[in-house]
Coordinates of C-alpha atoms and ligand atoms in Angstrom, one line a residue:
X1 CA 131.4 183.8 -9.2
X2 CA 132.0 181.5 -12.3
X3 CA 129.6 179.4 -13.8
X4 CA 130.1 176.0 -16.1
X5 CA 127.2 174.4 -17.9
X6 CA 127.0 170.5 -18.4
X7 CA 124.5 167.9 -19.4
X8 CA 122.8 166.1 -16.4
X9 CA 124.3 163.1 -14.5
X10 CA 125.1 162.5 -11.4
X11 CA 128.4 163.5 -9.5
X12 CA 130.4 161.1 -8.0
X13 CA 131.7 163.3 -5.1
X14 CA 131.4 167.0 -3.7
X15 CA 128.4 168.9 -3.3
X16 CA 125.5 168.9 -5.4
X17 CA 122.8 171.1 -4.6
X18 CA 119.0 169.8 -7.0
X19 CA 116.2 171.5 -7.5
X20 CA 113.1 170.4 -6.0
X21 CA 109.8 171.5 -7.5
X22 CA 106.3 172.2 -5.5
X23 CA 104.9 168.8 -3.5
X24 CA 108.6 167.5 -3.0
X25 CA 109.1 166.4 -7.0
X26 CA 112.5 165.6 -7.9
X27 CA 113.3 165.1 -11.9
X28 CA 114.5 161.5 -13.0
X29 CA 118.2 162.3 -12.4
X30 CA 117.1 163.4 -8.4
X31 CA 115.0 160.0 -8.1
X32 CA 117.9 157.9 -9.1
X33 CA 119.9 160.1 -6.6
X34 CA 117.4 159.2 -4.2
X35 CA 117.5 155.4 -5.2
X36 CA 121.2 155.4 -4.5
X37 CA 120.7 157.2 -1.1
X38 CA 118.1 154.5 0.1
X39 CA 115.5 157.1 -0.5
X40 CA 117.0 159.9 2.2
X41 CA 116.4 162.8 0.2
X42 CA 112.5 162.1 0.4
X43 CA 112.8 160.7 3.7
X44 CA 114.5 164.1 4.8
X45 CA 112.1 166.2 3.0
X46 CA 109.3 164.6 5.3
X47 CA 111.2 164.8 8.3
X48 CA 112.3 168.6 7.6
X49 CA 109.0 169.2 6.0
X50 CA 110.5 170.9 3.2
X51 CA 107.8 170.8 0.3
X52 CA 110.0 172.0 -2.4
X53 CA 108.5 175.8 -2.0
X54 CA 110.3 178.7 -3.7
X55 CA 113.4 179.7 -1.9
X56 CA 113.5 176.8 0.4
X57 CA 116.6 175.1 0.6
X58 CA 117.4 171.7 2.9
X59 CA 121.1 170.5 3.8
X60 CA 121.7 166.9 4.1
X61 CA 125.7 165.8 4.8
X62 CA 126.8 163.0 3.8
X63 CA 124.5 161.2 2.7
X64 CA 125.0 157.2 2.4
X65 CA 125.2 155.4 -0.5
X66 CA 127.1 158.0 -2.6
X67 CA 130.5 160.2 -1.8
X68 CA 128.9 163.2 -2.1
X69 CA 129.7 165.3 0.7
X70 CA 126.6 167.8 0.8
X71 CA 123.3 167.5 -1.6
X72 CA 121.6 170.6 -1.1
X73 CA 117.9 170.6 -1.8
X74 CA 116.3 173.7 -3.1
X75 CA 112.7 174.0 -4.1
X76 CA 111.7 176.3 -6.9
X77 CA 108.0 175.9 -6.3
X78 CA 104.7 175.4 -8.6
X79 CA 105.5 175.0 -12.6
X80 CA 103.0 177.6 -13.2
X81 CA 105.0 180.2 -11.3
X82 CA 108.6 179.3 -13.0
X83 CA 109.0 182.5 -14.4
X84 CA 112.5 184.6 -14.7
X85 CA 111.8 185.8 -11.8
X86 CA 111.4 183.2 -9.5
X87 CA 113.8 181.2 -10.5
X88 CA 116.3 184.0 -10.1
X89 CA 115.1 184.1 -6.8
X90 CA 115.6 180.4 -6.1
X91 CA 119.3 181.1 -7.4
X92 CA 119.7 184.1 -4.7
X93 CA 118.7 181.0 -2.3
X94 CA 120.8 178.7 -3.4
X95 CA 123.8 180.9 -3.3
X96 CA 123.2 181.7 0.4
X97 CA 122.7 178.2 1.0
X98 CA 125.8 177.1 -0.3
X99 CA 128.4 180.2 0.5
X100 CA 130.4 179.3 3.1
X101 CA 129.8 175.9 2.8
X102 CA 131.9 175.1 -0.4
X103 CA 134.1 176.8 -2.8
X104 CA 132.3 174.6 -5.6
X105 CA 129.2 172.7 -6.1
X106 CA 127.1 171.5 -8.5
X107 CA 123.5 172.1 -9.8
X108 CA 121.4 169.9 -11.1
X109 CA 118.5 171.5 -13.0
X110 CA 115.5 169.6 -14.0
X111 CA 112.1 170.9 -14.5
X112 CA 108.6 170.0 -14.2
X113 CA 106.3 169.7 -16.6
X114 CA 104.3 172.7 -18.1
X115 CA 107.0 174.9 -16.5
X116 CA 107.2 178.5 -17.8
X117 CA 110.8 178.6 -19.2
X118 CA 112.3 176.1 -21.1
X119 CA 115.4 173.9 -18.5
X120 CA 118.1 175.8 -20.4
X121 CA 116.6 179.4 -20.1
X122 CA 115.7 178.2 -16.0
X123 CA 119.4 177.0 -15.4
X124 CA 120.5 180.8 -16.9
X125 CA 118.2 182.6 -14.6
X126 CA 118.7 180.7 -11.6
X127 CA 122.8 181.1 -12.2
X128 CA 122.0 184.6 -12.7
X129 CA 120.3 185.0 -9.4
X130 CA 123.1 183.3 -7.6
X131 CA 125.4 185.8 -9.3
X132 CA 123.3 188.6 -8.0
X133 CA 123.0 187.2 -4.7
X134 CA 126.3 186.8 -4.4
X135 CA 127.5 189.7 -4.6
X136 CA 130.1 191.2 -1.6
X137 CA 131.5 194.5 -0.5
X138 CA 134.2 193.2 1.5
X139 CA 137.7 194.7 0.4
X140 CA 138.2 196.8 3.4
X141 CA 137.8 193.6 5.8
X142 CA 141.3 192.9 6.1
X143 CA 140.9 191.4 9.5
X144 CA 138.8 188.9 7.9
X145 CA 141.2 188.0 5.3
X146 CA 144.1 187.4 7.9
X147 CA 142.0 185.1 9.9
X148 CA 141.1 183.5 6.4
X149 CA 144.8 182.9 5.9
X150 CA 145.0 180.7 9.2
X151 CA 141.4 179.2 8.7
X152 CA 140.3 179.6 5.3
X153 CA 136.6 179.6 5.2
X154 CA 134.6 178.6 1.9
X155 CA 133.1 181.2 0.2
X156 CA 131.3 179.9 -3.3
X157 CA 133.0 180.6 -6.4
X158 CA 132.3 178.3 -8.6
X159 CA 129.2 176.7 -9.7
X160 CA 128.5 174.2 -12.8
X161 CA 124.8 173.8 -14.1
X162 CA 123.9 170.4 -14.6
X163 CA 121.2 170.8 -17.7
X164 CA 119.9 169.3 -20.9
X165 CA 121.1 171.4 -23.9
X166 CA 123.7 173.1 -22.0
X167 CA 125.1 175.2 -24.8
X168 CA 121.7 176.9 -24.8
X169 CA 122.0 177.4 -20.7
X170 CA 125.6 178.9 -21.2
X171 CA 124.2 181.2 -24.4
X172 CA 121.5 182.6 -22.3
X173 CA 123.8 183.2 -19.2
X174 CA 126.4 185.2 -20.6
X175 CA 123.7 187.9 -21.8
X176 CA 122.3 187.9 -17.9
X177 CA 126.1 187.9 -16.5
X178 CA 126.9 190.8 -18.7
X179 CA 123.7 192.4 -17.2
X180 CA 125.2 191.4 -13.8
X181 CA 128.8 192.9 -14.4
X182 CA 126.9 196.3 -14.9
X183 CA 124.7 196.0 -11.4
X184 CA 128.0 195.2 -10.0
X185 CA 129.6 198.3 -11.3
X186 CA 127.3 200.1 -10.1
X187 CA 127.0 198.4 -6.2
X188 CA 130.7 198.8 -6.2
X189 CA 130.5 202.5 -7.7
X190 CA 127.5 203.4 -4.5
X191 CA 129.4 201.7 -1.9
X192 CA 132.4 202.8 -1.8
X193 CA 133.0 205.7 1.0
X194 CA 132.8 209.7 0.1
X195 CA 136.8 209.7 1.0
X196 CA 137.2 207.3 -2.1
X197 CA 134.6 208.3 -4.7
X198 CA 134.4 212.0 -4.7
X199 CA 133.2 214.0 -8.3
X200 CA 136.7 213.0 -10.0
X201 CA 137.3 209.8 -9.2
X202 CA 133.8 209.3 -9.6
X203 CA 134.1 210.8 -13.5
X204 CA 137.5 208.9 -13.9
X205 CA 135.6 205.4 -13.3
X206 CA 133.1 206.2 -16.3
X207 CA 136.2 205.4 -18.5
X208 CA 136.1 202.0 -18.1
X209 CA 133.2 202.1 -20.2
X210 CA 135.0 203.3 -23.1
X211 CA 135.9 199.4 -23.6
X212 CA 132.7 198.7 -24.5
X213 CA 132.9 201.4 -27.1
X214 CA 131.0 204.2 -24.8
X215 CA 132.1 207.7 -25.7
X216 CA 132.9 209.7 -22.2
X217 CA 133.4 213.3 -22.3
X218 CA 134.1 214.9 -18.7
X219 CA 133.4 218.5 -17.7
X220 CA 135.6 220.2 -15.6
X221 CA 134.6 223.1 -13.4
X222 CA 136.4 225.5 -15.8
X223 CA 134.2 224.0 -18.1
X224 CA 131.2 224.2 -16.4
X225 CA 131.5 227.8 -15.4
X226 CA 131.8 228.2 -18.7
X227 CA 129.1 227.3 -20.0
X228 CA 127.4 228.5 -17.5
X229 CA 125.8 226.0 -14.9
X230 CA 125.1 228.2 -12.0
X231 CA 122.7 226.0 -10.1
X232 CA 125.0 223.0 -9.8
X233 CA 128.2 224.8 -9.2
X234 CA 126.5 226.8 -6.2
X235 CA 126.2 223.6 -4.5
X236 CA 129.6 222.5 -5.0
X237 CA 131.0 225.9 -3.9
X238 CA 132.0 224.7 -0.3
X239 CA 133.5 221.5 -1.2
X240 CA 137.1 221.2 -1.6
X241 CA 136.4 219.3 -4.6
X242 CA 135.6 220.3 -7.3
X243 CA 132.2 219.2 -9.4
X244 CA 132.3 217.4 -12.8
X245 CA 129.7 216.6 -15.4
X246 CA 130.2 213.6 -17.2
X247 CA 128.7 213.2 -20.3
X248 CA 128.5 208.9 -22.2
X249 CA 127.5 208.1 -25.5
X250 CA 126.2 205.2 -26.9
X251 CA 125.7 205.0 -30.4
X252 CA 124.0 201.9 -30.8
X253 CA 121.6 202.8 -33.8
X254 CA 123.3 204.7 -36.0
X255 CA 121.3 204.2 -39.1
X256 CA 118.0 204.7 -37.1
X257 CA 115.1 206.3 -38.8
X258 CA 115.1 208.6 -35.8
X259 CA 118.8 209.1 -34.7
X260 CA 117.4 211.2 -31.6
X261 CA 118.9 209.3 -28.3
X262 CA 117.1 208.6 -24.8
X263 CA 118.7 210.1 -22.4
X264 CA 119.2 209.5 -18.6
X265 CA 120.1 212.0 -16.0
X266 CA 121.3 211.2 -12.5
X267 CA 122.1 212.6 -9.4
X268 CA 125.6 212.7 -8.6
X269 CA 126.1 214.1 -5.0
X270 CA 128.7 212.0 -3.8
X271 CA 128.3 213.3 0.0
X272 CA 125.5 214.9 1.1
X273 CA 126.0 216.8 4.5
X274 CA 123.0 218.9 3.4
X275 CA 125.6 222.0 3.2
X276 CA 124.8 225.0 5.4
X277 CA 121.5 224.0 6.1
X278 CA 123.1 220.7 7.5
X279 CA 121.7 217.5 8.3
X280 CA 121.8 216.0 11.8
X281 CA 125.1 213.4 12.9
X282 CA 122.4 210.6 13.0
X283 CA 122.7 208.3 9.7
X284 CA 124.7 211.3 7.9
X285 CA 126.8 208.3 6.4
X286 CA 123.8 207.0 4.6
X287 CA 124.7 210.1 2.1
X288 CA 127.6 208.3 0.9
X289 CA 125.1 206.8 -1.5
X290 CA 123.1 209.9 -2.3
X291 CA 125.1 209.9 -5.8
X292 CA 123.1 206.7 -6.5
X293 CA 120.8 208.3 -9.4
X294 CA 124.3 208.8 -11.1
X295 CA 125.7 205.5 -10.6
X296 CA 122.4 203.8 -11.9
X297 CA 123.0 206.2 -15.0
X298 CA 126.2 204.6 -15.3
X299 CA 125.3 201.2 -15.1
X300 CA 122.8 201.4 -16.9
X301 CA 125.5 202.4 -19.9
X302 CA 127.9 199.9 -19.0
X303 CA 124.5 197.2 -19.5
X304 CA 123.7 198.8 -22.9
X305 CA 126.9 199.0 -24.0
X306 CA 128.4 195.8 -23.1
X307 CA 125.2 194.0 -24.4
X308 CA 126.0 196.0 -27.9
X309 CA 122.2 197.6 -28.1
X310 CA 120.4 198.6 -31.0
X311 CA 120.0 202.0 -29.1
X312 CA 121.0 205.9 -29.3
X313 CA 121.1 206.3 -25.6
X314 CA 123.2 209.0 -23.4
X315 CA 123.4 209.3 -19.9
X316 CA 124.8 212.5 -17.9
X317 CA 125.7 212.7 -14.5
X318 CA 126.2 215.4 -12.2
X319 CA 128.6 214.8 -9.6
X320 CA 129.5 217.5 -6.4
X321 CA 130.1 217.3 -2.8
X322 CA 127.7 219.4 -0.8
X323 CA 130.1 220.3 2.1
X324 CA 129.3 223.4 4.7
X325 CA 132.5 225.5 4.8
X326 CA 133.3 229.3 4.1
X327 CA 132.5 229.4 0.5
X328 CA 129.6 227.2 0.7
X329 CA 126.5 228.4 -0.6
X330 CA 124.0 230.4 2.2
X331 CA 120.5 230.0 2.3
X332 CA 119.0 232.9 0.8
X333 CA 121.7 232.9 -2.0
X334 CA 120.2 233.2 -5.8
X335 CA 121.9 231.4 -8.8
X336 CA 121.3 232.0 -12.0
X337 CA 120.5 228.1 -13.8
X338 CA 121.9 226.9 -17.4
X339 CA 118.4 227.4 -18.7
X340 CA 118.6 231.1 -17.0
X341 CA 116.3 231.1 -14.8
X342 CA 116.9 232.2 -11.1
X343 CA 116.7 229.9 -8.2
X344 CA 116.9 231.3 -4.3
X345 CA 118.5 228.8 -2.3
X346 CA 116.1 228.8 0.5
X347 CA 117.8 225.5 1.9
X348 CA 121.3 224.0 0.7
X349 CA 119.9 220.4 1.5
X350 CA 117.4 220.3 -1.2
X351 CA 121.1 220.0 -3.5
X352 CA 119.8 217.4 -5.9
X353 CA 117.3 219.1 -7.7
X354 CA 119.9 222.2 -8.2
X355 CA 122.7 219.9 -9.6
X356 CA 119.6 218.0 -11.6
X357 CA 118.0 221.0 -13.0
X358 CA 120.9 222.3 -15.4
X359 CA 121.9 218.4 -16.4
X360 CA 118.3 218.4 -17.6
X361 CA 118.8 221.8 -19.2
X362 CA 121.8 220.5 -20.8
X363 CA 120.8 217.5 -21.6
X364 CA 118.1 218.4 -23.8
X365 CA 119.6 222.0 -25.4
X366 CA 122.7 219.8 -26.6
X367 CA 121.7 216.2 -27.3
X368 CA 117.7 217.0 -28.4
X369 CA 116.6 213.7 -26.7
X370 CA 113.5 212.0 -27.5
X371 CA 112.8 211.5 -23.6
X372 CA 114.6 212.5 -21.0
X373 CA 114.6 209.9 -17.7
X374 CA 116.5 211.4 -14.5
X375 CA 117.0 209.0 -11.6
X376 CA 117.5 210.7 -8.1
X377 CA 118.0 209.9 -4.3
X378 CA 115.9 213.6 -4.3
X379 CA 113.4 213.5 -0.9
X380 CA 113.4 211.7 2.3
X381 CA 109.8 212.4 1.8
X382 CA 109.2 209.7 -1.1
X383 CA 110.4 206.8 2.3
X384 CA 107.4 208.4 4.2
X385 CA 105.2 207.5 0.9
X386 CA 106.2 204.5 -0.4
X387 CA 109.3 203.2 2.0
X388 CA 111.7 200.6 0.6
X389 CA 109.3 199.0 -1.7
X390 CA 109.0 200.9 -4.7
X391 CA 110.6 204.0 -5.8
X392 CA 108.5 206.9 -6.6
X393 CA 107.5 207.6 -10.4
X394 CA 106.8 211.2 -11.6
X395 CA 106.1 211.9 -15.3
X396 CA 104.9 214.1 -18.1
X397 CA 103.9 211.8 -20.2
X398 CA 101.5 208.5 -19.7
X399 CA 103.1 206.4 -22.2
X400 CA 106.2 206.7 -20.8
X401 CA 104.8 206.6 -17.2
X402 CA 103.1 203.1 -18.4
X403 CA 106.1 201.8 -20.0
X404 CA 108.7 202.4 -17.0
X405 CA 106.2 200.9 -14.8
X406 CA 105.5 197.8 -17.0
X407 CA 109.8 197.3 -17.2
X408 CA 110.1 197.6 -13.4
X409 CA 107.4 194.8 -12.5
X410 CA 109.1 192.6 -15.1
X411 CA 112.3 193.3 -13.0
X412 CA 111.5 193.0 -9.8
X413 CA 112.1 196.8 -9.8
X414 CA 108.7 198.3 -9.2
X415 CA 108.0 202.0 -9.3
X416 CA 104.6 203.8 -8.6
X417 CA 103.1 207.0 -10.0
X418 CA 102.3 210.0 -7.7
X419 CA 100.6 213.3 -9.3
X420 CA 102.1 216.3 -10.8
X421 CA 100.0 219.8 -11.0
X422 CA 100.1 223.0 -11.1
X423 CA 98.6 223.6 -7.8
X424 CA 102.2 221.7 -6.4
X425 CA 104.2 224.1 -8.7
X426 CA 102.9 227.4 -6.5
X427 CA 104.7 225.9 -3.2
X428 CA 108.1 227.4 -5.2
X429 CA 107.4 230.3 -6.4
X430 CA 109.8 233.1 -5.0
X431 CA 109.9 236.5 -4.3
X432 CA 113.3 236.9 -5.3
X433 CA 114.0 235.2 -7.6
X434 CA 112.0 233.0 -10.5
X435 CA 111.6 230.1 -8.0
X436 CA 112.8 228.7 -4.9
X437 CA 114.2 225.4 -3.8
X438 CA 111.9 224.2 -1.5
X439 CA 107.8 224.5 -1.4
X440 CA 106.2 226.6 1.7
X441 CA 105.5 224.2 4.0
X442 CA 102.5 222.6 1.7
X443 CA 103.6 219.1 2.1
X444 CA 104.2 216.5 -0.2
X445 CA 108.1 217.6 -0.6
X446 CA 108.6 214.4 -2.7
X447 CA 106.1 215.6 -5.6
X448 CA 107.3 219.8 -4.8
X449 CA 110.9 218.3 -6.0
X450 CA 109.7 216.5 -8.9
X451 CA 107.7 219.9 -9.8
X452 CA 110.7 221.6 -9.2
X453 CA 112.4 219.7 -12.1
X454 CA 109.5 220.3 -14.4
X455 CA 110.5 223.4 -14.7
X456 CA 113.8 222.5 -16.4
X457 CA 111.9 220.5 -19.0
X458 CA 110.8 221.7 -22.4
X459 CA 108.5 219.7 -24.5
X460 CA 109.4 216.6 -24.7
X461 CA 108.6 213.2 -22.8
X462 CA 109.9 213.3 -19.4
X463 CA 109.9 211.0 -16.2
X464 CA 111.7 211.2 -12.5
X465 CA 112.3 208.4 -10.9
X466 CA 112.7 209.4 -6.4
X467 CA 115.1 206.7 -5.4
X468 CA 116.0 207.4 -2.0
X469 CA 114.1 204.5 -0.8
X470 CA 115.0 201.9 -3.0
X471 CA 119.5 202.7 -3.7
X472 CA 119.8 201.2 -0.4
X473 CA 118.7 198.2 1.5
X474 CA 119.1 197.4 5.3
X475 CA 118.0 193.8 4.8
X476 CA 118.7 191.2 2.2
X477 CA 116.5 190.4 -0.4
X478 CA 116.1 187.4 -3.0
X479 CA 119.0 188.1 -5.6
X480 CA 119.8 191.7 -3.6
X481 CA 122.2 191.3 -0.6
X482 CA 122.0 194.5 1.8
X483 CA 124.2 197.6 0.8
X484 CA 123.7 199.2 -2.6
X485 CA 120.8 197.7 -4.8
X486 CA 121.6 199.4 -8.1
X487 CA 118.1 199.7 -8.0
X488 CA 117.1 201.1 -12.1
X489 CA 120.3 199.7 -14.1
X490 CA 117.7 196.5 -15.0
X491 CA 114.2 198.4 -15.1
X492 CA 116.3 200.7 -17.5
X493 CA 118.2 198.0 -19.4
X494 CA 114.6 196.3 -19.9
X495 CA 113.2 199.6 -20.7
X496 CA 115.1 200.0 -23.6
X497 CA 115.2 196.4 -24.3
X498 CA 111.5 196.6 -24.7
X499 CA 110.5 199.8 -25.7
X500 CA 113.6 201.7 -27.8
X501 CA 115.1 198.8 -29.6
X502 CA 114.9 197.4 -32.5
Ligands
BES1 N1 119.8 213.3 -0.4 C1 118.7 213.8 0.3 C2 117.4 212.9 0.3 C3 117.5 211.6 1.0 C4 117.1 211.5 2.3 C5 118.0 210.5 0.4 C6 117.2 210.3 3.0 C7 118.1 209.3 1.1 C8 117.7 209.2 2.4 C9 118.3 215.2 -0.3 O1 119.3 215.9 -0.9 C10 117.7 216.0 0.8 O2 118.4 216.3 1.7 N2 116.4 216.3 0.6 C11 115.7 217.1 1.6 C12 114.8 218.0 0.9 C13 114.2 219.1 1.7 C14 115.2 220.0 2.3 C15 113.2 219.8 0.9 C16 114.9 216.1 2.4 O3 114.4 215.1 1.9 O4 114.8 216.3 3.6
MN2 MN1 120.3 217.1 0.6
ZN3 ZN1 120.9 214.8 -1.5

């Protein structure tokens, strides 16, 4: 969607949605709309007793006294609450309010007083949560765009922001829409079906960062057998594609005092069939979106890029298919990991943490990160924990643990800390080899995974982030629509904002 700013007034036709604070207060530009309508917006707001709550929006057509076809009403709740993230929220509502019901409208932004956020900051964060909210995964619909062609329905694509100072509105906008370009990469990047993003054309797509001046390197399997990453190649074994590492660089610091980068890690498996040890026919298309961790990676590069950060940041996906077939990996099978040591494959589903453990290894033996921060859709287990709500927090390290938790809440990303201990790291010890893939039947399989990964970090600051819960939504959400969430590109983005810039 595009967004215009302007300075408040009052349209003379087409549809113009206001916002309506807590207790049904309009601003002095909604009153005189109200004085020209004989007083129906109030009169409506009693009748449809809408109070001007967060998120609640009320149509009225037509309304006499003007030539307005639609003024939408859409309450964005108590001044004290107005942060970012309610009014982001109000946006998400207004967007839904509105789409389908006009290509264009208008918004009218006017505060109360002893809001949070200044009108010009509001009208940026609301347009931004209509940009979220907005978003669509339509393009295999054709049927829908043929019956469009014979009865085109409105879908909103265009809204101007009615707001006092709006060259500070549009300022702060285009940092949030550039933050909103990179979600969408990255809901595009998880939606799309395993038949159309596979490990390289999954690896090809990272090169559109390189327009925003991100480095991209991509390992080949030649390459990777080279240099000898055992653990993720054994999972790739029985796809007919073959696996790629992708490594982006963003040198946003470069005359830092300490030039050392932070580093994210994701999980890259672009179908998971769970291999030999395969996964019932029930919901197996969910794993379309089990290469998530990597495309929040990605995103997350494109935001820090594109926004030009004062950062040293790298992130390094690992992408395979894990496909049963005759070369696939057995259970039982023991590979030999980047860092060396031996895993027995006990069961080909637990795939992420094999293809994780030697982009950790390699992350940290070639780039010397000063934290390392992998992002995974690792355990079914972490839904039975924490379900859809937050995603599942593991970490060696307190201040980091504290940090990535304080980013998320300001986000509207929230993650939550489960233990790790050595009494967890028994479940995978092996007789065969140095450790196993899966614990013993001990339980807590989310926090066995993320103990699992330990052992692929040395000393150095580390945190996993389980987000098999949270990549993926079956019901809409204030600025998330169902489908991919992208769930970490802005808790990351913030991170660094807040804690690795300068
Ligand atoms: N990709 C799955 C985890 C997953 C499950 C993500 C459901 C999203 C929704 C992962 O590779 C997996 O299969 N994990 C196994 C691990 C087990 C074999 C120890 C699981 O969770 O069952
Ligand atoms: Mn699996
Ligand atoms: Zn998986």
């Amino acid at each position: 969607m595009k967004f215009s700013f302007a300075k408040p007034s009052l349209p003379a036709s087409g549809v113009l949605a206001v916002t309506v604070a807590a207790e049904r207060s309009l601003g002095p530009v909604g009153r005189e709309l109200d004085q020209k309508t004989g007083g129906a917006l109030a009169r409506a707001m009693a009748a449809a007793r809408f109070s001007g709550k967060k998120d609640e929006t009320l149509s009225l057509l037509a309304p006499a006294g003007t030539d307005l076809d639609r003024v939408l009403l859409v309450g964005i709740g108590k001044a004290e609450d107005m942060g970012d993230l309610a009014l982001q929220s109000a946006g998400g509502a207004l967007a839904v309010a509105l789409d389908k019901a006009t290509d264009e409208a208008s918004l009218l932004v006017e505060l109360p007083e002893g809001a949070k956020l200044a009108a010009p900051a509001a009208a940026a964060e609301i347009a931004f949560g209509a940009q979220l909210r907005s978003y669509k995964f339509d393009k295999y619909r054709t049927n829908d765009r043929k019956a469009d062609k014979k009865d085109p329905k409105p879908s909103l694509r265009r809204l101007t922001l009615l707001v006092e100072d709006e060259g500070a509105a549009k300022a702060a906008f285009k940092k949030l829409d550039t933050l909103a370009d990179a979600i969408r990469f990255t809901r595009d990047l998880v939606s799309e079906p395993a038949n159309v993003i596979y490990p390289e054309s999954l690896a090809e797509k990272t090169r559109e960062l390189e327009q925003f001046g991100v480095e991209v390197e991509i390992l080949d399997q030649k390459k990777l057998k080279k240099i000898g990453m055992g653990a993720l190649l054994g999972v790739s074994q029985g796809s007919a594609f073959e696996p790629r590492v992708v490594v982006m660089r963003w040198n946003g610091n470069p005359d830092a005092g300490d030039k050392r980068p932070v580093a994210f890690i994701g999980k890259g498996v672009t179908f998971d069939t769970g291999g030999i040890s395969i996964k019932g026919a029930a919901g197996m298309e969910d794993m379309k979106w089990d290469m998530g961790g990597s495309a929040t990676v990605i995103g997350t590069m494109y935001a820090l890029a594109a926004r030009k950060a004062k950062v040293n940041a790298i992130g390094i996906v690992g992408l395979v298919e894990n496909m049963p077939s005759g070369t696939a990996q057995r259970p039982g099978d023991i590979v030999a990991s980047l860092s060396g040591q031996t895993i027995e494959v006990i069961n080909t589903d637990a795939e992420g943490r094999l293809v994780l453990a030697d982009c950790l290894w390699y992350a940290q033996d070639v780039y010397k990160p000063k934290l390392m921060i992998d992002l995974a859709t690792l355990t079914g287990a972490i839904i039975t924990a924490l379900g859809h709500e937050h995603a599942g927090l593991f970490s060696n390290n307190d201040d980091l643990a504290m940090n990535l938790t304080a980013a998320g809440l300001k986000v509207g990303q929230p993650v939550w800390r489960l233990p790790l201990g050595d009494a967890y790291d028994k479940e995978i010890e092996s007789q065969a080899a140095d450790m196993k893939n899966v614990g013993s039947g001990g339980g807590a399989g989310s926090i066995v995974g993320a103990q699992f990964l330990k052992r692929f970090v040395n000393d150095l600051p580390w945190a996993h982030i389980d987000i098999a819960g949270v990549a993926w939504s079956k019901k809409d959400a204030a600025t998330v629509p169902k489908g991919a969430t992208a769930f970490g590109v802005r808790l990351l983005d913030r991170f660094v904002a807040d804690f690795h810039e300068e």
